[in-house]
PDB file of C-alpha atoms in Angstrom:
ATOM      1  CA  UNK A  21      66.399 119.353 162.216  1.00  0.00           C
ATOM      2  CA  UNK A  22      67.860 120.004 158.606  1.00  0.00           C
ATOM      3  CA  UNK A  23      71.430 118.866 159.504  1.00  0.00           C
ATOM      4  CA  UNK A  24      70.456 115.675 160.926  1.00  0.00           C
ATOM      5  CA  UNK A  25      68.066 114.771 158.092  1.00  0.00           C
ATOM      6  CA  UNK A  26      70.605 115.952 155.254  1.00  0.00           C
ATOM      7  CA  UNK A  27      73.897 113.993 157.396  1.00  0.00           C
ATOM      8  CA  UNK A  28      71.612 110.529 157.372  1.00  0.00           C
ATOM      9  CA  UNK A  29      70.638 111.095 153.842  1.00  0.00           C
ATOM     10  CA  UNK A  30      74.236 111.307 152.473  1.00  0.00           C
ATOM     11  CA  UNK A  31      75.314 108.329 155.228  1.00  0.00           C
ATOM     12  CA  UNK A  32      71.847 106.581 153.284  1.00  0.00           C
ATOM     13  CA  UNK A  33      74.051 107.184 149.936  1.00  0.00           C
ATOM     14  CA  UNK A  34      77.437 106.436 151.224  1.00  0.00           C
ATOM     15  CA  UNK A  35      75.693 103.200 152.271  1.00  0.00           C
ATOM     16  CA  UNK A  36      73.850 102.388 149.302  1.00  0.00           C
ATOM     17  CA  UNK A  37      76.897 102.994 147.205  1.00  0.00           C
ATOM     18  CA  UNK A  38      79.081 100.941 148.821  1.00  0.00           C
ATOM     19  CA  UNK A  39      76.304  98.283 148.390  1.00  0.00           C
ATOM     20  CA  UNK A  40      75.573  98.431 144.980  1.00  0.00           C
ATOM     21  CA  UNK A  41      79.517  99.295 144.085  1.00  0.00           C
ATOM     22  CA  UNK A  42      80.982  95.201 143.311  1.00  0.00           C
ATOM     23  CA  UNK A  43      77.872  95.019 141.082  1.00  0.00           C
ATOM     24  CA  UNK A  44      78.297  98.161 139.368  1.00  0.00           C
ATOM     25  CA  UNK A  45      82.219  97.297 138.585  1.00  0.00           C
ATOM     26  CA  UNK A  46      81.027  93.952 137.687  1.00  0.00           C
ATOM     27  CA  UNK A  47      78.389  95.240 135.182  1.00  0.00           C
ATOM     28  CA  UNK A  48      80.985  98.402 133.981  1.00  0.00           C
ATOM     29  CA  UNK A  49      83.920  95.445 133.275  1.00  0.00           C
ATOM     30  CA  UNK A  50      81.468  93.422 131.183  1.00  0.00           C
ATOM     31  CA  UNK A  51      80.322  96.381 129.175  1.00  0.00           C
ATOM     32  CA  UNK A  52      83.728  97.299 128.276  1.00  0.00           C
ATOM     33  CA  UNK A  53      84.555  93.254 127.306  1.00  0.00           C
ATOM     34  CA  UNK A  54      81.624  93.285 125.315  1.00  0.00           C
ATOM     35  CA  UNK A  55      82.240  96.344 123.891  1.00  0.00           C
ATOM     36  CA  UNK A  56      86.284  95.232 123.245  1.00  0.00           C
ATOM     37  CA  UNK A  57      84.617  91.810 121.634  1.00  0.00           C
ATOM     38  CA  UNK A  58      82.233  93.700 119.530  1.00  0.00           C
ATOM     39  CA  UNK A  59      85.038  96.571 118.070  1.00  0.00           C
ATOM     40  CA  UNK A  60      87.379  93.180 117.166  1.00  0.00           C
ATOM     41  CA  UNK A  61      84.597  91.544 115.664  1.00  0.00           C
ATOM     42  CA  UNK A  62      83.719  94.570 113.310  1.00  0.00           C
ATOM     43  CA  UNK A  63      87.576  94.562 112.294  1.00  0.00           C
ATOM     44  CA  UNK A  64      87.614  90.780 111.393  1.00  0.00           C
ATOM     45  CA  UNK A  65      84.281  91.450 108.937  1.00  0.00           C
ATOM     46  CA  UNK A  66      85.991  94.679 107.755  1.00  0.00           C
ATOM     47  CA  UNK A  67      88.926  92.965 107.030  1.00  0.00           C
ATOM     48  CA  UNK A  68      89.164  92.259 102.991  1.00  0.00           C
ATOM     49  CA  UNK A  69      92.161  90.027 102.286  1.00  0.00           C
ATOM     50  CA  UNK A  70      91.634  91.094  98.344  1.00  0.00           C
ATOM     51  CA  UNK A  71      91.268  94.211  98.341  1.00  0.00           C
ATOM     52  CA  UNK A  72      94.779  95.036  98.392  1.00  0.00           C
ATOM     53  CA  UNK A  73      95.782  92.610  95.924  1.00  0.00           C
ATOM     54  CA  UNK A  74      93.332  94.285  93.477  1.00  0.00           C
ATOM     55  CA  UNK A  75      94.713  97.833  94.653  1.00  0.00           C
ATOM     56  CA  UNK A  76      98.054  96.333  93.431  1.00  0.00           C
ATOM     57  CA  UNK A  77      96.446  94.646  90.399  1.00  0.00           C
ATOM     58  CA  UNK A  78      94.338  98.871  89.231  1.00  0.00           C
ATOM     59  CA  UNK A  79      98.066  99.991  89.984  1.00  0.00           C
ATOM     60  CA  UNK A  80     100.166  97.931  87.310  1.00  0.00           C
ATOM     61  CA  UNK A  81      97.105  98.813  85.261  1.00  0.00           C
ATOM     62  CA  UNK A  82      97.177 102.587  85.571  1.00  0.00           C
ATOM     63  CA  UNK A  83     101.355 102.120  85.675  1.00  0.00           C
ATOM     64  CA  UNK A  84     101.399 100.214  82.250  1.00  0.00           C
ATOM     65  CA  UNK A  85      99.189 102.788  80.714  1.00  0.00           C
ATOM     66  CA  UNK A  86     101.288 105.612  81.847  1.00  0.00           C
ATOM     67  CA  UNK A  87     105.015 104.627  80.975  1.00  0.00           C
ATOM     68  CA  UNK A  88     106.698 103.481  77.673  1.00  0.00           C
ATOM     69  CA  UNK A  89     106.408  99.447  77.016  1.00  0.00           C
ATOM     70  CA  UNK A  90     110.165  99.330  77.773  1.00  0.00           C
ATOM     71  CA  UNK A  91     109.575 100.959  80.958  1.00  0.00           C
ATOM     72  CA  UNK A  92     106.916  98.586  82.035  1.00  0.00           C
ATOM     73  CA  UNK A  93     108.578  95.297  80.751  1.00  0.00           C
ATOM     74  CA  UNK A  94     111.409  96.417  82.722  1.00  0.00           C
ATOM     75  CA  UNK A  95     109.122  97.080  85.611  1.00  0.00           C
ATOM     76  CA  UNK A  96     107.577  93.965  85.135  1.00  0.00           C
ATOM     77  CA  UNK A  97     110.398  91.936  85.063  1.00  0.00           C
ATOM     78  CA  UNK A  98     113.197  93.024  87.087  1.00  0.00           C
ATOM     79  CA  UNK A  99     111.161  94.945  89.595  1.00  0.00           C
ATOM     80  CA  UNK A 100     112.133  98.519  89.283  1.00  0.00           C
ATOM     81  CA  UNK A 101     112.348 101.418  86.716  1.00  0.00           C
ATOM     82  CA  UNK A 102     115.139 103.134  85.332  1.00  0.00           C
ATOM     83  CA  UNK A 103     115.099 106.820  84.374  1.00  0.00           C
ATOM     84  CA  UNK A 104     117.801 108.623  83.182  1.00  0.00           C
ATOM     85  CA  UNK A 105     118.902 112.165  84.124  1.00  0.00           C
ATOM     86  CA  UNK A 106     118.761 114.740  83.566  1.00  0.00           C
ATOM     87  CA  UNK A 107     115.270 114.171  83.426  1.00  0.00           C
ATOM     88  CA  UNK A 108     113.831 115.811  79.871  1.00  0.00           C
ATOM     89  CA  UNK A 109     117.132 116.261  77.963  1.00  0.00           C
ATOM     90  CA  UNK A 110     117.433 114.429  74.813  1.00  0.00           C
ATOM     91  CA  UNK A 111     119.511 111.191  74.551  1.00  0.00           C
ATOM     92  CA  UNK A 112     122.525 111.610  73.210  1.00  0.00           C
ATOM     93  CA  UNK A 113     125.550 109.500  72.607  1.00  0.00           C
ATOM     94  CA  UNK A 114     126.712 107.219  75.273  1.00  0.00           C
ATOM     95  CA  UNK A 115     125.175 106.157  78.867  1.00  0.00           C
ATOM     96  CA  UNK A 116     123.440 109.316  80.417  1.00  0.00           C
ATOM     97  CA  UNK A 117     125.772 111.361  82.998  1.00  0.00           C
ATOM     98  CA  UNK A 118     123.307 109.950  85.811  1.00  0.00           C
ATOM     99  CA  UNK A 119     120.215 107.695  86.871  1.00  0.00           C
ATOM    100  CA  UNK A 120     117.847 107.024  89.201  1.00  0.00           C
ATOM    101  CA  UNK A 121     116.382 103.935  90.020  1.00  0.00           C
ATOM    102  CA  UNK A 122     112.925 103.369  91.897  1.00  0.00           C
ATOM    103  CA  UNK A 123     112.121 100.833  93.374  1.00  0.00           C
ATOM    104  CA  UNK A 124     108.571 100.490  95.443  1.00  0.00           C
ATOM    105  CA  UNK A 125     108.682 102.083  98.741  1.00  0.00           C
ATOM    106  CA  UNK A 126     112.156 102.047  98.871  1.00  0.00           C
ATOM    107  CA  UNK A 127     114.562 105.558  97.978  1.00  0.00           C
ATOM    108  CA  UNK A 128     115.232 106.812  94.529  1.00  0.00           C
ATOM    109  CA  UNK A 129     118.406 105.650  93.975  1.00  0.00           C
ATOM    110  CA  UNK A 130     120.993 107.664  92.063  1.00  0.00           C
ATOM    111  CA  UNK A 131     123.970 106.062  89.949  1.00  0.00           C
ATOM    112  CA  UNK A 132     126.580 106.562  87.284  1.00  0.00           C
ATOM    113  CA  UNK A 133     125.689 104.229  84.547  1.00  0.00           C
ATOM    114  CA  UNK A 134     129.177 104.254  82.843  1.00  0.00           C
ATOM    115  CA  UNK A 135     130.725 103.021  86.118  1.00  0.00           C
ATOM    116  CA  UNK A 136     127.778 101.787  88.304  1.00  0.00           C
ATOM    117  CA  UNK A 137     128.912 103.806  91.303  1.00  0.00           C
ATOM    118  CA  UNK A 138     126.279 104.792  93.677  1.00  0.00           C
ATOM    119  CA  UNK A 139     125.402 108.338  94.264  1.00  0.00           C
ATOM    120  CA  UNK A 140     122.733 108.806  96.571  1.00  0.00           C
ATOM    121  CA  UNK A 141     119.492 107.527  98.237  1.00  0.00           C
ATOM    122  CA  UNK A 142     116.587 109.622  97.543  1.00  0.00           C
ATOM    123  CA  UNK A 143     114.251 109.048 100.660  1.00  0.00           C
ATOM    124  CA  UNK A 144     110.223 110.260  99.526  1.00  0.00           C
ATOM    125  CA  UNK A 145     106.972 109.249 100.599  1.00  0.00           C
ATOM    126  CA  UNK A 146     103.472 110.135  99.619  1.00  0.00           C
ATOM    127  CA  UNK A 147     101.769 109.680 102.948  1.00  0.00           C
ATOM    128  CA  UNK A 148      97.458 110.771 102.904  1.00  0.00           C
ATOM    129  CA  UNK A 149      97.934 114.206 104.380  1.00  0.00           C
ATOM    130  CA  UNK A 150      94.159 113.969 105.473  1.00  0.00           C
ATOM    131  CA  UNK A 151      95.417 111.428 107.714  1.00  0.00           C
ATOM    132  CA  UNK A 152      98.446 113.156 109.392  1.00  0.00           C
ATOM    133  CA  UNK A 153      98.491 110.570 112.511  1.00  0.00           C
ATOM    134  CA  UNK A 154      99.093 107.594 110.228  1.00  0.00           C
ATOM    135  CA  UNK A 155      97.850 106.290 106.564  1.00  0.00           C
ATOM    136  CA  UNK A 156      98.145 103.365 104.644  1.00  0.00           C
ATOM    137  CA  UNK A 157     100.381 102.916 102.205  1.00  0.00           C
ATOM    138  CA  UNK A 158      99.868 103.797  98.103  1.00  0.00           C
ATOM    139  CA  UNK A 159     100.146 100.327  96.604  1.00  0.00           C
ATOM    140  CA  UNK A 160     103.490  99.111  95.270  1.00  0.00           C
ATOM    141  CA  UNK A 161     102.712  99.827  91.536  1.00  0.00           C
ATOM    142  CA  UNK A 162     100.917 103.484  92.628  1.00  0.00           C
ATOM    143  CA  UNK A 163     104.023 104.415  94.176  1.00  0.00           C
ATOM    144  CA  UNK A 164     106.360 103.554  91.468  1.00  0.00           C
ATOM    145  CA  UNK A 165     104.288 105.717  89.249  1.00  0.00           C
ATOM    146  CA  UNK A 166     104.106 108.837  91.712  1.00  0.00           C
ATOM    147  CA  UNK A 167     107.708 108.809  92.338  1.00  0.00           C
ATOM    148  CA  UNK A 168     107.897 108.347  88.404  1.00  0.00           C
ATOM    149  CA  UNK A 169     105.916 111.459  87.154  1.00  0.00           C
ATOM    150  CA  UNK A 170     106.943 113.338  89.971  1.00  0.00           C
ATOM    151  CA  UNK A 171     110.206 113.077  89.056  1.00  0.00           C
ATOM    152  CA  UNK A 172     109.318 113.199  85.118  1.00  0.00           C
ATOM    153  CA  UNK A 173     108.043 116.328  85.439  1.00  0.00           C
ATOM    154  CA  UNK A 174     109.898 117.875  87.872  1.00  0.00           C
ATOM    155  CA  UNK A 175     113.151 116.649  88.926  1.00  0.00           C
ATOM    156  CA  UNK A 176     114.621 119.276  91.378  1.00  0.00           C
ATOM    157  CA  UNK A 177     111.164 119.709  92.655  1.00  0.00           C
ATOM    158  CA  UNK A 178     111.363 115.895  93.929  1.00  0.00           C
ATOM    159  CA  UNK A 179     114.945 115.609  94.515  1.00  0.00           C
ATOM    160  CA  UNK A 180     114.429 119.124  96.018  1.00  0.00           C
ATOM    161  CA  UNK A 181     111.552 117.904  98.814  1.00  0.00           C
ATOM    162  CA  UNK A 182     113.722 114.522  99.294  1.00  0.00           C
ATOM    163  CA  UNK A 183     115.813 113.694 102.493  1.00  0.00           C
ATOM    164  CA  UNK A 184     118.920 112.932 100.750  1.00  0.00           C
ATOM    165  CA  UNK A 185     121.460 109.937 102.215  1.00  0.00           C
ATOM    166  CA  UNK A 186     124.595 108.391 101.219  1.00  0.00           C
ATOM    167  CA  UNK A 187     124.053 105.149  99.440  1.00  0.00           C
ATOM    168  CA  UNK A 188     123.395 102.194 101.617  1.00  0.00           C
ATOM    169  CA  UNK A 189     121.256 103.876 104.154  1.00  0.00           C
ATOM    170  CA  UNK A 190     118.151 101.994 103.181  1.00  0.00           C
ATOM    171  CA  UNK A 191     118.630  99.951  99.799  1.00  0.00           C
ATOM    172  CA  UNK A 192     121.380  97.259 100.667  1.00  0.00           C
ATOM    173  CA  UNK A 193     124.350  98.352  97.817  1.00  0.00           C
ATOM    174  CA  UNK A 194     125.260  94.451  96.730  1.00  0.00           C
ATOM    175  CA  UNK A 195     121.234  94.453  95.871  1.00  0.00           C
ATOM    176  CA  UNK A 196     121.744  97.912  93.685  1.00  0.00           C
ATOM    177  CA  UNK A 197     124.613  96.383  92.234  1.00  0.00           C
ATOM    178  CA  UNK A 198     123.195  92.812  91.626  1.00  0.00           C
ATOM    179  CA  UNK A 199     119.834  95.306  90.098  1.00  0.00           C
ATOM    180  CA  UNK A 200     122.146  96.887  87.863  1.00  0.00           C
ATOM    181  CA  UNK A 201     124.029  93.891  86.696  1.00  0.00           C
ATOM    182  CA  UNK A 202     120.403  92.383  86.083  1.00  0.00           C
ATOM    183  CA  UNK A 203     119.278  95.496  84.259  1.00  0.00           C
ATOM    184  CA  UNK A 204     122.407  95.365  81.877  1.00  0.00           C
ATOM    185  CA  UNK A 205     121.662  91.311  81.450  1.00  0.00           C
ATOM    186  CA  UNK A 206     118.070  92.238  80.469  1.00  0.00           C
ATOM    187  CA  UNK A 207     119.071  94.948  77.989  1.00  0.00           C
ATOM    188  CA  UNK A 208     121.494  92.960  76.128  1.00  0.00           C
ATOM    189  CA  UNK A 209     118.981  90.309  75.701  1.00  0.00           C
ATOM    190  CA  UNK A 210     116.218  92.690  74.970  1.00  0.00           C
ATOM    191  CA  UNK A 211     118.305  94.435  72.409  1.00  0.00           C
ATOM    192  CA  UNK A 212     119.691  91.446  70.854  1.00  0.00           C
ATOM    193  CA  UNK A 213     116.134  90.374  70.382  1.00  0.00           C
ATOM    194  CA  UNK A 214     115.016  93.372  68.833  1.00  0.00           C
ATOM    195  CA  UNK A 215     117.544  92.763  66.486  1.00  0.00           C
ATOM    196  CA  UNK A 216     116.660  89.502  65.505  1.00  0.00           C
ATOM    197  CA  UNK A 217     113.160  90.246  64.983  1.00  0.00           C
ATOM    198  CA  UNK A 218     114.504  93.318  63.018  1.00  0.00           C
ATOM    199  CA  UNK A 219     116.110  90.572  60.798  1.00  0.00           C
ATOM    200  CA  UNK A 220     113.857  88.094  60.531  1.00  0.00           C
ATOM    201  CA  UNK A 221     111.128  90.808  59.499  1.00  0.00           C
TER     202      UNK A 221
ATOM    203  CA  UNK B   4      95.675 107.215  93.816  1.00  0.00           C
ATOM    204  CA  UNK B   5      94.652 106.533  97.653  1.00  0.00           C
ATOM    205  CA  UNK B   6      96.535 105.489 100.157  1.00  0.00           C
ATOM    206  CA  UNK B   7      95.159 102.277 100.717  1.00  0.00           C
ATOM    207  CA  UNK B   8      93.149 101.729  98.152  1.00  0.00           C
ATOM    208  CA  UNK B   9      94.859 102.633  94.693  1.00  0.00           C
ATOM    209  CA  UNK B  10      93.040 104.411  91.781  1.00  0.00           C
ATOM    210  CA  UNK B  11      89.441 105.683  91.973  1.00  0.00           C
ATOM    211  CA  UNK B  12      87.562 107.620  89.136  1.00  0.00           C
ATOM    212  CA  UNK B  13      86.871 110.861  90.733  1.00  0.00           C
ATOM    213  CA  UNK B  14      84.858 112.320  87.966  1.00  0.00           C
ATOM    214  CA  UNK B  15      84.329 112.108  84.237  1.00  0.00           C
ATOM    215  CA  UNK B  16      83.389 114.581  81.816  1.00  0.00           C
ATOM    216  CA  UNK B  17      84.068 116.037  78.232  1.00  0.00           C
ATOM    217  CA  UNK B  18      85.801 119.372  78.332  1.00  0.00           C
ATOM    218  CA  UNK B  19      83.549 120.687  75.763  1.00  0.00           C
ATOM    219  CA  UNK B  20      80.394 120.358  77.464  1.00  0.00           C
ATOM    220  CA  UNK B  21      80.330 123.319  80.291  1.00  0.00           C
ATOM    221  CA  UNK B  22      78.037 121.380  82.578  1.00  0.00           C
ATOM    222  CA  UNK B  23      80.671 118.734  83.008  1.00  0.00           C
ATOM    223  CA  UNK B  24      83.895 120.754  82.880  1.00  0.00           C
ATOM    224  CA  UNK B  25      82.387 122.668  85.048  1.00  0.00           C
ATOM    225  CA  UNK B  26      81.963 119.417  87.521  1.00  0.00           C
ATOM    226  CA  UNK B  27      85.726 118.201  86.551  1.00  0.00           C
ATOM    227  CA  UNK B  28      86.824 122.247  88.172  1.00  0.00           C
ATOM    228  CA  UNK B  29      85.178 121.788  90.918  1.00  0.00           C
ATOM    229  CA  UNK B  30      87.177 117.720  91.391  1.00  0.00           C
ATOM    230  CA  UNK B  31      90.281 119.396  90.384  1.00  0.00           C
ATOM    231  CA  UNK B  32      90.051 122.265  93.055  1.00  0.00           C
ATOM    232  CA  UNK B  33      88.968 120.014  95.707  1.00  0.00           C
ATOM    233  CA  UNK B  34      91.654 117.470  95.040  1.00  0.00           C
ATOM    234  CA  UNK B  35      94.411 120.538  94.999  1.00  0.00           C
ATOM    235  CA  UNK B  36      92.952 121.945  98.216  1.00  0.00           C
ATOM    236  CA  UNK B  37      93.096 118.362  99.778  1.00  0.00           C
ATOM    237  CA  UNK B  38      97.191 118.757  99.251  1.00  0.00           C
ATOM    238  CA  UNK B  39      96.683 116.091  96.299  1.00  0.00           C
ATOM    239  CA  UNK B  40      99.171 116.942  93.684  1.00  0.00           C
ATOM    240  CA  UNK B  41      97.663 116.925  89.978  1.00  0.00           C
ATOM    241  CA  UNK B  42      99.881 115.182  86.407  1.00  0.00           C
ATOM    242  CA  UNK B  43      99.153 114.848  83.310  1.00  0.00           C
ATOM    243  CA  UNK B  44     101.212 111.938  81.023  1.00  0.00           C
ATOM    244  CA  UNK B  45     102.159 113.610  77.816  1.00  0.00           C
ATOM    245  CA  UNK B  46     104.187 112.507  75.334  1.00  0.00           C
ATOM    246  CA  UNK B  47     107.784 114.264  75.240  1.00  0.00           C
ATOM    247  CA  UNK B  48     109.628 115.310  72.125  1.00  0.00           C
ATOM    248  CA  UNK B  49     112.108 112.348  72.020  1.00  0.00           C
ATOM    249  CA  UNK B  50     109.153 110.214  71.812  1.00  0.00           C
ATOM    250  CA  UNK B  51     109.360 109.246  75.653  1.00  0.00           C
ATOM    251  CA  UNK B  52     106.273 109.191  77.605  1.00  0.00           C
ATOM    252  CA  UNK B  53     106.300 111.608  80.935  1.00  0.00           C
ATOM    253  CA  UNK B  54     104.509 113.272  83.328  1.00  0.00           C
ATOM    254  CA  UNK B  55     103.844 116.817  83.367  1.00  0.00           C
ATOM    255  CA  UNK B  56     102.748 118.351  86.722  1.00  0.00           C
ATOM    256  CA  UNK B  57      99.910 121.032  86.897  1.00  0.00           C
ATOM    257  CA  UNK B  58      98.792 123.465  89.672  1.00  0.00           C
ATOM    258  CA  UNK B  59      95.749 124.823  88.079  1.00  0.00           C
ATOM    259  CA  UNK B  60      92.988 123.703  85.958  1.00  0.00           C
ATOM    260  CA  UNK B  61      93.936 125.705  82.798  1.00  0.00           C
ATOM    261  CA  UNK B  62      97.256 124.392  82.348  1.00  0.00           C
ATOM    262  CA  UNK B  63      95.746 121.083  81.661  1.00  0.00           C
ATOM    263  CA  UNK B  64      95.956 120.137  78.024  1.00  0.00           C
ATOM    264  CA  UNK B  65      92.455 120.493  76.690  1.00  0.00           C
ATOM    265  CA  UNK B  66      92.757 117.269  74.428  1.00  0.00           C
ATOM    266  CA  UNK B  67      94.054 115.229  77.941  1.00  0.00           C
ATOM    267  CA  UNK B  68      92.523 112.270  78.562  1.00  0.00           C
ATOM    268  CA  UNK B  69      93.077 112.407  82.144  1.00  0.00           C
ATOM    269  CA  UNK B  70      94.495 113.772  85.288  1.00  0.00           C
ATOM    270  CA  UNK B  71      96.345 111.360  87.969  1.00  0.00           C
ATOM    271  CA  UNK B  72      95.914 113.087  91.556  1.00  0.00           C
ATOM    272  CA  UNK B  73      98.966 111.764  94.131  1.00  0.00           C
ATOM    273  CA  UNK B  74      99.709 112.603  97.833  1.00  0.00           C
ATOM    274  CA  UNK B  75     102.031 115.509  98.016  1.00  0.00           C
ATOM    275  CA  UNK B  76     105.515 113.980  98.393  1.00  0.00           C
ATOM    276  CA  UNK B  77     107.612 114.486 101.142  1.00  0.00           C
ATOM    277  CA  UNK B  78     110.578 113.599 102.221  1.00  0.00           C
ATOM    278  CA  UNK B  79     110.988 109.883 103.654  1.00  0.00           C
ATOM    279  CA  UNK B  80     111.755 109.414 107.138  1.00  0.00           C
ATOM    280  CA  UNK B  81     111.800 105.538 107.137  1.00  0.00           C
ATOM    281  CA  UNK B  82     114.113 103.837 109.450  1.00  0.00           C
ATOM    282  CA  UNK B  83     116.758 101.728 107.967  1.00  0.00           C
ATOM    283  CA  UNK B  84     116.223  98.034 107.113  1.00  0.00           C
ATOM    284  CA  UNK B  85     117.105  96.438 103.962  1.00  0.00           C
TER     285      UNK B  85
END
């Protein structure tokens, strides 16, 4: 008596489900449409078109108040900053033995200023380790100032946990050398103005 | 600095006060335990401003007016484009 009740019971369900199954897909694909719609929705409002450009604009801030005034009107102006090597050694006469150049998320750059020629590319990041599948990125300015004390304060350290490349693996070489040509352009002038203010005063 | 979002004040205090150094500690450790790493600017002897890196609250220049906390850096793995 059992086996015939309990084999028409699950024939009952097989029945039933196969009844209710088109509008159970139906109702399941509009859930997940609506649910698609609502998650793209929620990104458009999150979405705030400013607030990287004031990211960028507490960045120069903090970068201006961290670096020499030459430092940041060369920044400023041309784009990228110039530190010479070795990093913490007092100028002496003539052009340093080396430099770097760093540019926003682009490789340190290293260069001979007597001659210009390129040395190496200095590949670093700062990625959000708390987001080790993918972060955003530290604002232009923000970077230019990590890779700038990093390398400030310790030089082999940064060099050190850098994938080094031959120049011209990321940073186009006619650009470095169209940089550098700027960066001697701007110095001259700079200089030259110093001067006359020097005499005028 | 964020990723993302650039500076934020993390916490602000006077050194002096033991209530308050004892809050900037407890920022700095969590910061260093996040993987941030920790510089001071200073002033170097030519003149030149710099930055000088610090792994533990007590090398921190008592008279500094503040501590910039940056993802550790690693080495770039970008692919090439120009």
């Amino acid at each position: 008596m059992a086996l015939p009740l309990g084999t028409a019971a699950v024939l009952l369900l097989v029945l039933f489900f196969e009844l209710v199954r088109p509008r159970l897909s139906r109702t399941f694909t509009r859930a997940r449409v609506a649910i698609a719609r609502a998650h793209r929705m929620h990104a458009v409002e999150s979405y705030d078109p400013g607030r990287e450009r004031r990211a960028e604009q507490r960045a120069r801030a903090l970068l201006r108040s961290c670096v020499d005034d030459r430092d940041w009107d060369m920044y400023s102006e041309l784009g990228f900053l110039r530190v010479n090597g070795p990093v913490g050694a007092s100028a002496g006469e003539g052009p340093a033995p080396y430099a770097y150049l760093i540019y926003p998320h682009k490789p340190i750059v290293a260069y001979v200023p007597a001659t210009g020629e390129l040395l190496n590319e200095y590949c670093i990041t700062f990625p959000d380790h708390t987001k080790p599948f993918g972060s955003s990125r530290l604002p232009h300015s923000d970077d230019v100032l990590a890779k700038w004390m990093a390398i400030t304060a310790d030089e082999r350290r940064l060099i050190g946990e850098a994938n080094m490349h031959l120049p011209g693996r990321q940073v186009d070489p006619a650009r470095i050398r169209r940089d550098l040509a700027r960066l001697a352009r701007w110095e001259r002038e700079r200089s030259e103005r110093e001067l006359g203010g020097a005499r005028a005063a | 600095m964020k990723p993302g979002h650039g500076e934020i004040v993390l916490a602000e205090g006077d050194v002096d006060v033991p209530e308050e150094e004892q809050e900037l500690i407890e920022a700095f450790r969590r910061e260093l335990d996040a993987g941030m790493w920790a510089a001071v600017p200073t002033e170097g002897l030519a003149g030149r401003r710099e930055a000088e890196l610090v792994k533990s609250f007590d090398e921190v220049p008592r008279d500094a007016e503040r501590v910039i906390f940056f993802p550790r850096a690693a080495g770039g793995a970008a692919p090439a484009g120009r």
